[in-house]
Tab-separated table of N, CA and C in Angstrom:
chain	number	residue	atom	x	y	z
A	16	ILE	N	-22.707	16.326	-18.381
A	16	ILE	CA	-22.209	15.211	-19.228
A	16	ILE	C	-22.227	13.945	-18.306
A	17	VAL	N	-22.605	12.801	-18.817
A	17	VAL	CA	-22.649	11.542	-18.102
A	17	VAL	C	-21.683	10.558	-18.806
A	18	LEU	N	-20.993	9.807	-18.144
A	18	LEU	CA	-19.913	8.858	-18.688
A	18	LEU	C	-20.349	7.391	-18.361
A	19	THR	N	-20.376	6.526	-19.330
A	19	THR	CA	-20.855	5.147	-19.197
A	19	THR	C	-19.909	4.255	-19.890
A	20	GLY	N	-19.855	2.885	-19.434
A	20	GLY	CA	-19.026	1.916	-20.174
A	20	GLY	C	-19.867	0.612	-19.926
A	21	GLY	N	-19.725	-0.281	-20.887
A	21	GLY	CA	-20.530	-1.537	-20.815
A	21	GLY	C	-20.077	-2.764	-21.467
A	22	ASP	N	-20.827	-3.764	-21.615
A	22	ASP	CA	-20.515	-4.929	-22.301
A	22	ASP	C	-20.131	-4.736	-23.715
A	23	ASP	N	-20.541	-3.783	-24.319
A	23	ASP	CA	-20.270	-3.527	-25.743
A	23	ASP	C	-18.810	-3.045	-25.928
A	24	ARG	N	-17.948	-3.006	-24.993
A	24	ARG	CA	-16.563	-2.621	-25.091
A	24	ARG	C	-16.329	-1.117	-25.290
A	25	LEU	N	-17.320	-0.355	-25.218
A	25	LEU	CA	-17.336	1.104	-25.482
A	25	LEU	C	-17.557	1.920	-24.342
A	26	TRP	N	-16.949	3.168	-24.283
A	26	TRP	CA	-17.307	4.119	-23.392
A	26	TRP	C	-18.070	5.101	-24.135
A	27	LYS	N	-19.123	5.844	-23.481
A	27	LYS	CA	-19.855	6.890	-24.146
A	27	LYS	C	-19.969	8.139	-23.148
A	28	THR	N	-19.921	9.244	-23.753
A	28	THR	CA	-20.461	10.370	-22.959
A	28	THR	C	-21.702	10.821	-23.590
A	29	TRP	N	-22.651	11.263	-22.639
A	29	TRP	CA	-23.961	11.546	-22.924
A	29	TRP	C	-24.246	12.970	-22.454
A	30	GLY	N	-24.927	13.703	-23.233
A	30	GLY	CA	-25.444	15.098	-22.768
A	30	GLY	C	-26.639	14.931	-21.939
A	31	PHE	N	-26.687	15.702	-20.862
A	31	PHE	CA	-27.782	15.530	-19.884
A	31	PHE	C	-28.493	16.847	-19.860
A	32	PRO	N	-29.715	16.946	-19.937
A	32	PRO	CA	-30.731	15.894	-19.758
A	32	PRO	C	-31.187	15.285	-21.000
A	33	ASP	N	-30.785	15.803	-22.192
A	33	ASP	CA	-31.310	15.272	-23.385
A	33	ASP	C	-31.073	13.794	-23.707
A	34	GLY	N	-29.888	13.347	-23.304
A	34	GLY	CA	-29.553	11.980	-23.603
A	34	GLY	C	-28.853	11.584	-24.913
A	35	ASN	N	-28.455	12.645	-25.449
A	35	ASN	CA	-27.615	12.563	-26.810
A	35	ASN	C	-26.160	11.948	-26.597
A	36	ILE	N	-25.825	11.043	-27.418
A	36	ILE	CA	-24.379	10.588	-27.268
A	36	ILE	C	-23.470	11.788	-27.821
A	37	LEU	N	-22.507	12.105	-27.112
A	37	LEU	CA	-21.552	13.248	-27.565
A	37	LEU	C	-20.359	12.572	-28.087
A	38	LEU	N	-19.743	11.573	-27.356
A	38	LEU	CA	-18.493	10.900	-27.937
A	38	LEU	C	-18.560	9.429	-27.538
A	39	THR	N	-17.914	8.669	-28.299
A	39	THR	CA	-17.845	7.237	-28.128
A	39	THR	C	-16.357	6.767	-28.316
A	40	GLY	N	-15.753	5.839	-27.328
A	40	GLY	CA	-14.486	5.464	-27.504
A	40	GLY	C	-14.471	3.947	-27.646
A	41	GLU	N	-13.614	3.456	-28.435
A	41	GLU	CA	-13.440	1.966	-28.491
A	41	GLU	C	-11.937	1.736	-28.667
A	42	GLY	N	-11.628	0.394	-28.147
A	42	GLY	CA	-10.259	0.001	-28.080
A	42	GLY	C	-10.091	-1.175	-27.083
A	43	HIS	N	-10.930	-1.246	-26.108
A	43	HIS	CA	-10.921	-2.504	-25.201
A	43	HIS	C	-11.303	-3.601	-25.995
A	44	THR	N	-10.809	-4.751	-25.661
A	44	THR	CA	-11.209	-5.998	-26.282
A	44	THR	C	-12.137	-6.940	-25.440
A	45	ASP	N	-12.634	-6.391	-24.302
A	45	ASP	CA	-13.587	-7.039	-23.438
A	45	ASP	C	-14.347	-5.996	-22.691
A	46	TRP	N	-15.369	-6.387	-22.004
A	46	TRP	CA	-16.250	-5.418	-21.358
A	46	TRP	C	-15.588	-4.434	-20.515
A	47	LEU	N	-16.235	-3.178	-20.299
A	47	LEU	CA	-15.783	-2.098	-19.516
A	47	LEU	C	-16.325	-2.246	-18.121
A	48	SER	N	-15.620	-2.225	-17.072
A	48	SER	CA	-16.189	-2.329	-15.760
A	48	SER	C	-16.157	-1.045	-15.018
A	49	GLY	N	-15.333	-0.019	-15.470
A	49	GLY	CA	-15.316	1.199	-14.812
A	49	GLY	C	-14.875	2.308	-15.708
A	50	CYS	N	-15.290	3.577	-15.373
A	50	CYS	CA	-14.832	4.769	-16.190
A	50	CYS	C	-15.052	5.922	-15.316
A	51	CYS	N	-14.014	6.828	-15.332
A	51	CYS	CA	-14.159	8.046	-14.553
A	51	CYS	C	-13.348	9.130	-15.196
A	52	PHE	N	-13.861	10.422	-15.138
A	52	PHE	CA	-13.225	11.555	-15.637
A	52	PHE	C	-11.951	11.900	-14.754
A	53	ARG	N	-10.951	12.480	-15.440
A	53	ARG	CA	-9.849	13.102	-14.627
A	53	ARG	C	-10.450	14.354	-13.997
A	54	PRO	N	-9.906	14.841	-12.825
A	54	PRO	CA	-10.636	16.017	-12.224
A	54	PRO	C	-10.567	17.229	-13.124
A	55	SER	N	-9.572	17.333	-14.015
A	55	SER	CA	-9.606	18.495	-14.932
A	55	SER	C	-10.702	18.395	-16.010
A	56	GLY	N	-11.179	17.099	-16.241
A	56	GLY	CA	-12.189	16.983	-17.158
A	56	GLY	C	-11.763	16.753	-18.679
A	57	THR	N	-10.396	16.755	-18.880
A	57	THR	CA	-9.741	16.620	-20.212
A	57	THR	C	-9.548	15.285	-20.631
A	58	GLN	N	-9.542	14.343	-19.725
A	58	GLN	CA	-9.318	12.950	-19.989
A	58	GLN	C	-10.091	12.085	-19.171
A	59	LEU	N	-10.063	10.746	-19.488
A	59	LEU	CA	-10.873	9.773	-18.733
A	59	LEU	C	-10.150	8.407	-18.558
A	60	VAL	N	-10.333	7.671	-17.670
A	60	VAL	CA	-9.741	6.468	-17.411
A	60	VAL	C	-10.830	5.383	-17.603
A	61	THR	N	-10.473	4.228	-18.039
A	61	THR	CA	-11.466	3.006	-18.191
A	61	THR	C	-10.743	1.837	-17.726
A	62	SER	N	-11.440	0.940	-17.093
A	62	SER	CA	-10.995	-0.488	-16.743
A	62	SER	C	-11.764	-1.515	-17.421
A	63	SER	N	-11.148	-2.671	-17.722
A	63	SER	CA	-11.848	-3.620	-18.481
A	63	SER	C	-11.484	-5.129	-18.166
A	64	GLY	N	-12.280	-6.021	-18.643
A	64	GLY	CA	-12.119	-7.463	-18.569
A	64	GLY	C	-10.951	-7.930	-19.335
A	65	ASP	N	-10.454	-7.072	-20.186
A	65	ASP	CA	-9.203	-7.346	-20.998
A	65	ASP	C	-7.845	-7.290	-20.161
A	66	THR	N	-7.975	-7.035	-18.931
A	66	THR	CA	-6.915	-6.810	-17.972
A	66	THR	C	-6.232	-5.457	-18.083
A	67	THR	N	-6.649	-4.545	-18.696
A	67	THR	CA	-5.896	-3.335	-19.106
A	67	THR	C	-6.745	-2.076	-18.405
A	68	VAL	N	-5.947	-1.181	-18.213
A	68	VAL	CA	-6.477	0.182	-17.792
A	68	VAL	C	-6.052	1.148	-18.947
A	69	ARG	N	-7.051	2.051	-19.354
A	69	ARG	CA	-6.670	2.898	-20.489
A	69	ARG	C	-6.926	4.375	-20.162
A	70	ILE	N	-6.087	5.257	-20.573
A	70	ILE	CA	-6.323	6.723	-20.433
A	70	ILE	C	-6.710	7.232	-21.887
A	71	TRP	N	-7.775	7.948	-21.930
A	71	TRP	CA	-8.255	8.592	-23.078
A	71	TRP	C	-8.272	10.150	-23.020
A	72	ASP	N	-7.880	10.677	-24.131
A	72	ASP	CA	-7.882	12.150	-24.185
A	72	ASP	C	-9.159	12.638	-24.934
A	73	MET	N	-9.875	13.390	-24.408
A	73	MET	CA	-11.188	13.813	-25.023
A	73	MET	C	-10.990	14.828	-26.164
A	74	SER	N	-9.923	15.604	-26.251
A	74	SER	CA	-9.831	16.399	-27.370
A	74	SER	C	-9.192	15.634	-28.567
A	75	ARG	N	-8.348	14.643	-28.323
A	75	ARG	CA	-7.889	13.743	-29.350
A	75	ARG	C	-8.796	12.653	-29.737
A	76	ARG	N	-9.785	12.460	-28.912
A	76	ARG	CA	-10.907	11.441	-29.141
A	76	ARG	C	-10.263	10.014	-29.213
A	77	GLY	N	-9.241	9.835	-28.486
A	77	GLY	CA	-8.594	8.372	-28.518
A	77	GLY	C	-7.855	8.172	-27.280
A	78	CYS	N	-7.476	6.735	-27.198
A	78	CYS	CA	-6.564	6.245	-26.274
A	78	CYS	C	-5.208	6.793	-26.335
A	79	ILE	N	-4.700	7.352	-25.281
A	79	ILE	CA	-3.265	7.863	-25.318
A	79	ILE	C	-2.309	6.973	-24.543
A	80	LEU	N	-2.874	6.095	-23.601
A	80	LEU	CA	-1.896	5.227	-22.773
A	80	LEU	C	-2.780	4.023	-22.350
A	81	THR	N	-2.112	2.866	-22.584
A	81	THR	CA	-2.663	1.634	-22.123
A	81	THR	C	-1.748	0.992	-20.973
A	82	LEU	N	-2.299	0.767	-19.832
A	82	LEU	CA	-1.578	0.278	-18.664
A	82	LEU	C	-1.718	-1.144	-18.442
A	83	ARG	N	-0.761	-1.819	-18.625
A	83	ARG	CA	-0.704	-3.307	-18.374
A	83	ARG	C	-0.004	-3.758	-17.216
A	84	GLY	N	-0.521	-4.833	-16.420
A	84	GLY	CA	0.163	-5.331	-15.244
A	84	GLY	C	-0.677	-6.239	-14.485
A	85	HIS	N	-2.033	-6.103	-14.691
A	85	HIS	CA	-2.935	-7.013	-13.956
A	85	HIS	C	-2.949	-8.301	-14.824
A	86	SER	N	-3.048	-9.452	-14.088
A	86	SER	CA	-3.087	-10.805	-14.693
A	86	SER	C	-4.534	-11.284	-14.964
A	87	ARG	N	-5.601	-10.572	-14.459
A	87	ARG	CA	-6.919	-10.999	-14.580
A	87	ARG	C	-7.771	-9.511	-14.860
A	88	ALA	N	-9.055	-9.835	-15.052
A	88	ALA	CA	-9.880	-8.683	-15.302
A	88	ALA	C	-9.841	-7.573	-14.178
A	89	VAL	N	-9.785	-6.313	-14.771
A	89	VAL	CA	-9.976	-5.110	-13.971
A	89	VAL	C	-11.256	-4.665	-13.625
A	90	ARG	N	-11.547	-4.615	-12.362
A	90	ARG	CA	-13.059	-4.472	-11.882
A	90	ARG	C	-13.356	-2.882	-11.663
A	91	GLY	N	-12.362	-2.069	-11.463
A	91	GLY	CA	-12.707	-0.610	-11.226
A	91	GLY	C	-11.389	0.134	-11.368
A	92	CYS	N	-11.763	1.462	-11.455
A	92	CYS	CA	-10.619	2.463	-11.603
A	92	CYS	C	-11.021	3.707	-11.072
A	93	SER	N	-10.195	4.657	-10.696
A	93	SER	CA	-10.521	5.934	-10.223
A	93	SER	C	-9.218	6.902	-10.293
A	94	TRP	N	-9.446	8.166	-10.401
A	94	TRP	CA	-8.392	9.253	-10.525
A	94	TRP	C	-8.152	9.699	-9.108
A	95	HIS	N	-6.934	9.926	-8.780
A	95	HIS	CA	-6.533	10.900	-7.609
A	95	HIS	C	-6.979	12.177	-7.720
A	96	SER	N	-7.355	12.904	-6.794
A	96	SER	CA	-7.710	14.326	-6.935
A	96	SER	C	-6.808	15.250	-7.600
A	97	CYS	N	-5.488	14.925	-7.484
A	97	CYS	CA	-4.447	15.822	-8.117
A	97	CYS	C	-4.317	15.567	-9.668
A	98	GLY	N	-4.856	14.415	-10.152
A	98	GLY	CA	-4.762	14.157	-11.501
A	98	GLY	C	-3.655	13.489	-11.971
A	99	ASP	N	-2.642	13.098	-11.059
A	99	ASP	CA	-1.359	12.534	-11.607
A	99	ASP	C	-1.361	11.033	-11.423
A	100	PHE	N	-2.317	10.540	-10.634
A	100	PHE	CA	-2.335	9.019	-10.301
A	100	PHE	C	-3.730	8.505	-10.652
A	101	VAL	N	-3.654	7.193	-11.182
A	101	VAL	CA	-4.906	6.356	-11.289
A	101	VAL	C	-4.792	5.190	-10.509
A	102	ALA	N	-5.835	4.697	-9.980
A	102	ALA	CA	-5.964	3.456	-9.175
A	102	ALA	C	-6.756	2.462	-9.905
A	103	SER	N	-6.373	1.077	-9.763
A	103	SER	CA	-7.160	0.057	-10.378
A	103	SER	C	-7.324	-1.214	-9.457
A	104	ALA	N	-8.430	-1.807	-9.587
A	104	ALA	CA	-8.731	-2.974	-8.751
A	104	ALA	C	-8.975	-4.091	-9.641
A	105	SER	N	-8.479	-5.379	-9.121
A	105	SER	CA	-8.524	-6.438	-10.180
A	105	SER	C	-9.022	-7.844	-9.483
A	106	VAL	N	-9.480	-8.701	-10.375
A	106	VAL	CA	-9.836	-9.994	-9.849
A	106	VAL	C	-8.580	-10.752	-9.528
A	107	ASP	N	-7.408	-10.301	-9.865
A	107	ASP	CA	-6.116	-11.050	-9.372
A	107	ASP	C	-5.830	-10.759	-8.008
A	108	SER	N	-6.699	-10.078	-7.197
A	108	SER	CA	-6.641	-9.862	-5.819
A	108	SER	C	-5.647	-8.712	-5.495
A	109	THR	N	-5.280	-7.927	-6.406
A	109	THR	CA	-4.387	-6.699	-6.234
A	109	THR	C	-5.067	-5.507	-6.728
A	110	SER	N	-4.590	-4.450	-6.188
A	110	SER	CA	-4.904	-3.135	-6.786
A	110	SER	C	-3.542	-2.488	-7.148
A	111	LYS	N	-3.694	-1.552	-8.008
A	111	LYS	CA	-2.435	-0.857	-8.432
A	111	LYS	C	-2.618	0.599	-8.505
A	112	ILE	N	-1.607	1.302	-8.192
A	112	ILE	CA	-1.510	2.845	-8.259
A	112	ILE	C	-0.605	3.141	-9.452
A	113	TRP	N	-1.077	3.768	-10.351
A	113	TRP	CA	-0.376	4.034	-11.660
A	113	TRP	C	-0.167	5.539	-11.728
A	114	ASP	N	1.239	5.803	-12.046
A	114	ASP	CA	1.724	7.127	-12.208
A	114	ASP	C	1.506	7.551	-13.705
A	115	VAL	N	0.582	8.430	-13.940
A	115	VAL	CA	0.159	8.715	-15.355
A	115	VAL	C	1.331	9.462	-16.078
A	116	ASN	N	2.084	10.235	-15.367
A	116	ASN	CA	3.205	10.971	-15.882
A	116	ASN	C	4.459	10.071	-16.461
A	117	SER	N	4.682	9.070	-15.642
A	117	SER	CA	5.777	8.232	-16.009
A	117	SER	C	5.219	7.005	-16.697
A	118	GLU	N	3.940	6.886	-16.858
A	118	GLU	CA	3.267	5.786	-17.493
A	118	GLU	C	3.547	4.509	-16.989
A	119	ARG	N	3.730	4.244	-15.749
A	119	ARG	CA	3.891	2.960	-15.158
A	119	ARG	C	3.332	2.803	-13.732
A	120	CYS	N	3.316	1.602	-13.346
A	120	CYS	CA	2.874	1.190	-12.007
A	120	CYS	C	3.741	1.696	-10.953
A	121	ARG	N	3.271	2.498	-10.017
A	121	ARG	CA	4.055	2.935	-8.873
A	121	ARG	C	4.037	2.097	-7.682
A	122	TYR	N	2.885	1.422	-7.417
A	122	TYR	CA	2.674	0.567	-6.247
A	122	TYR	C	1.619	-0.522	-6.603
A	123	THR	N	1.905	-1.712	-6.057
A	123	THR	CA	0.946	-2.826	-6.143
A	123	THR	C	0.423	-3.083	-4.672
A	124	LEU	N	-0.818	-3.001	-4.426
A	124	LEU	CA	-1.433	-3.171	-3.024
A	124	LEU	C	-1.837	-4.708	-2.897
A	125	ARG	N	-1.288	-5.315	-1.975
A	125	ARG	CA	-1.535	-6.754	-1.842
A	125	ARG	C	-2.036	-7.089	-0.465
A	126	GLY	N	-3.079	-7.932	-0.239
A	126	GLY	CA	-3.509	-8.081	1.041
A	126	GLY	C	-4.818	-8.832	1.122
A	127	HIS	N	-5.630	-8.455	-0.021
A	127	HIS	CA	-6.972	-9.215	-0.070
A	127	HIS	C	-6.774	-10.619	-0.512
A	128	GLU	N	-7.591	-11.426	-0.064
A	128	GLU	CA	-7.569	-12.901	-0.335
A	128	GLU	C	-8.533	-13.229	-1.596
A	129	LYS	N	-9.322	-12.304	-2.134
A	129	LYS	CA	-10.139	-12.683	-3.244
A	129	LYS	C	-10.151	-11.362	-4.164
A	130	SER	N	-10.998	-11.320	-5.123
A	130	SER	CA	-10.986	-10.244	-6.120
A	130	SER	C	-11.196	-8.986	-5.419
A	131	VAL	N	-10.442	-7.897	-5.915
A	131	VAL	CA	-10.658	-6.653	-5.338
A	131	VAL	C	-11.612	-5.974	-6.385
A	132	ASN	N	-12.815	-5.517	-5.867
A	132	ASN	CA	-13.889	-5.001	-6.816
A	132	ASN	C	-13.958	-3.533	-7.068
A	133	SER	N	-13.448	-2.823	-6.065
A	133	SER	CA	-13.410	-1.336	-6.348
A	133	SER	C	-12.353	-0.766	-5.596
A	134	ILE	N	-11.951	0.481	-6.042
A	134	ILE	CA	-10.938	1.240	-5.337
A	134	ILE	C	-11.220	2.707	-5.626
A	135	GLU	N	-11.138	3.526	-4.529
A	135	GLU	CA	-11.374	4.947	-4.607
A	135	GLU	C	-10.335	5.624	-3.804
A	136	PHE	N	-9.890	6.722	-4.260
A	136	PHE	CA	-9.049	7.662	-3.478
A	136	PHE	C	-10.015	8.470	-2.551
A	137	LEU	N	-9.565	8.695	-1.335
A	137	LEU	CA	-10.236	9.666	-0.502
A	137	LEU	C	-9.798	11.037	-0.882
A	138	PRO	N	-10.726	12.060	-1.032
A	138	PRO	CA	-10.344	13.264	-1.697
A	138	PRO	C	-9.081	13.940	-0.919
A	139	PHE	N	-8.212	14.534	-1.750
A	139	PHE	CA	-7.159	15.354	-1.282
A	139	PHE	C	-6.348	14.730	-0.190
A	140	SER	N	-6.089	13.386	-0.350
A	140	SER	CA	-5.307	12.534	0.511
A	140	SER	C	-4.431	11.506	-0.153
A	141	SER	N	-3.695	10.835	0.651
A	141	SER	CA	-2.923	9.723	0.165
A	141	SER	C	-3.468	8.393	0.553
A	142	THR	N	-4.766	8.439	0.787
A	142	THR	CA	-5.500	7.217	1.289
A	142	THR	C	-6.425	6.633	0.199
A	143	ALA	N	-6.308	5.340	-0.064
A	143	ALA	CA	-7.254	4.729	-0.894
A	143	ALA	C	-8.090	3.706	-0.176
A	144	LEU	N	-9.325	3.490	-0.560
A	144	LEU	CA	-10.237	2.532	-0.103
A	144	LEU	C	-10.415	1.445	-0.986
A	145	THR	N	-10.332	0.117	-0.696
A	145	THR	CA	-10.601	-0.985	-1.533
A	145	THR	C	-11.771	-1.775	-0.957
A	146	SER	N	-12.589	-2.422	-1.763
A	146	SER	CA	-13.483	-3.458	-1.286
A	146	SER	C	-13.180	-4.634	-2.025
A	147	SER	N	-13.466	-5.843	-1.515
A	147	SER	CA	-13.189	-7.185	-1.934
A	147	SER	C	-14.238	-8.134	-1.776
A	148	ALA	N	-14.021	-9.210	-2.667
A	148	ALA	CA	-15.029	-10.331	-2.496
A	148	ALA	C	-14.788	-11.160	-1.340
A	149	ASP	N	-13.615	-10.817	-0.515
A	149	ASP	CA	-13.259	-11.612	0.625
A	149	ASP	C	-14.066	-10.928	1.775
A	150	LYS	N	-15.081	-9.944	1.431
A	150	LYS	CA	-15.898	-9.482	2.389
A	150	LYS	C	-15.204	-8.426	3.351
A	151	THR	N	-14.112	-7.805	2.860
A	151	THR	CA	-13.440	-6.914	3.603
A	151	THR	C	-13.321	-5.449	2.923
A	152	LEU	N	-13.179	-4.543	3.644
A	152	LEU	CA	-12.753	-3.186	3.098
A	152	LEU	C	-11.270	-2.908	3.715
A	153	SER	N	-10.515	-2.232	2.909
A	153	SER	CA	-9.157	-1.873	3.502
A	153	SER	C	-8.896	-0.386	3.097
A	154	LEU	N	-8.377	0.326	4.014
A	154	LEU	CA	-7.820	1.675	3.804
A	154	LEU	C	-6.235	1.436	3.762
A	155	TRP	N	-5.696	2.121	2.640
A	155	TRP	CA	-4.350	2.051	2.285
A	155	TRP	C	-3.587	3.442	2.239
A	156	ASP	N	-2.568	3.584	2.844
A	156	ASP	CA	-1.625	4.713	2.709
A	156	ASP	C	-0.858	4.456	1.394
A	157	VAL	N	-1.116	4.985	0.338
A	157	VAL	CA	-0.398	4.643	-0.966
A	157	VAL	C	1.095	5.215	-1.014
A	158	ARG	N	1.400	6.085	0.035
A	158	ARG	CA	2.815	6.482	0.090
A	158	ARG	C	3.751	5.415	0.522
A	159	THR	N	3.122	4.635	1.536
A	159	THR	CA	3.923	3.520	2.194
A	159	THR	C	3.547	2.121	1.782
A	160	VAL	N	2.390	2.086	0.982
A	160	VAL	CA	1.797	0.862	0.537
A	160	VAL	C	1.468	-0.056	1.680
A	161	SER	N	0.918	0.488	2.655
A	161	SER	CA	0.505	-0.317	3.833
A	161	SER	C	-0.936	0.086	4.282
A	162	ARG	N	-1.479	-1.080	4.849
A	162	ARG	CA	-2.895	-0.792	5.336
A	162	ARG	C	-2.888	0.004	6.551
A	163	LEU	N	-3.941	0.823	6.602
A	163	LEU	CA	-4.184	1.672	7.847
A	163	LEU	C	-4.997	0.990	8.927
């Protein structure tokens, strides 16, 4: 299965290698910038130009949680390998670590001078990597909210 999102405000899952659309999700009000499966494969996360991050349940075929807190477009998102946390990167120069269980922002990562364009958790660790339009990469310990 391949997961995509785009300017049409939709995410789609595709069967591979046939290319058949299996599921489509709608709910964002602007373009999708990122989408990623939860490690268990039962849910996915999307990020959008509408400033939100959304969690989708595959079995329910719908959005189960909308995370709000960025003031500008969200450029990327990723799941932590444990499946309990989602990270987001935004044009507002911040990244956020969201606790999916409590449904709120756990930490806001500040330090980039321009748009944060991507964020990824290093597998099985408390470290996240961000990239920014300020031409820097940063490693973060998300337990202490500090740069490494």
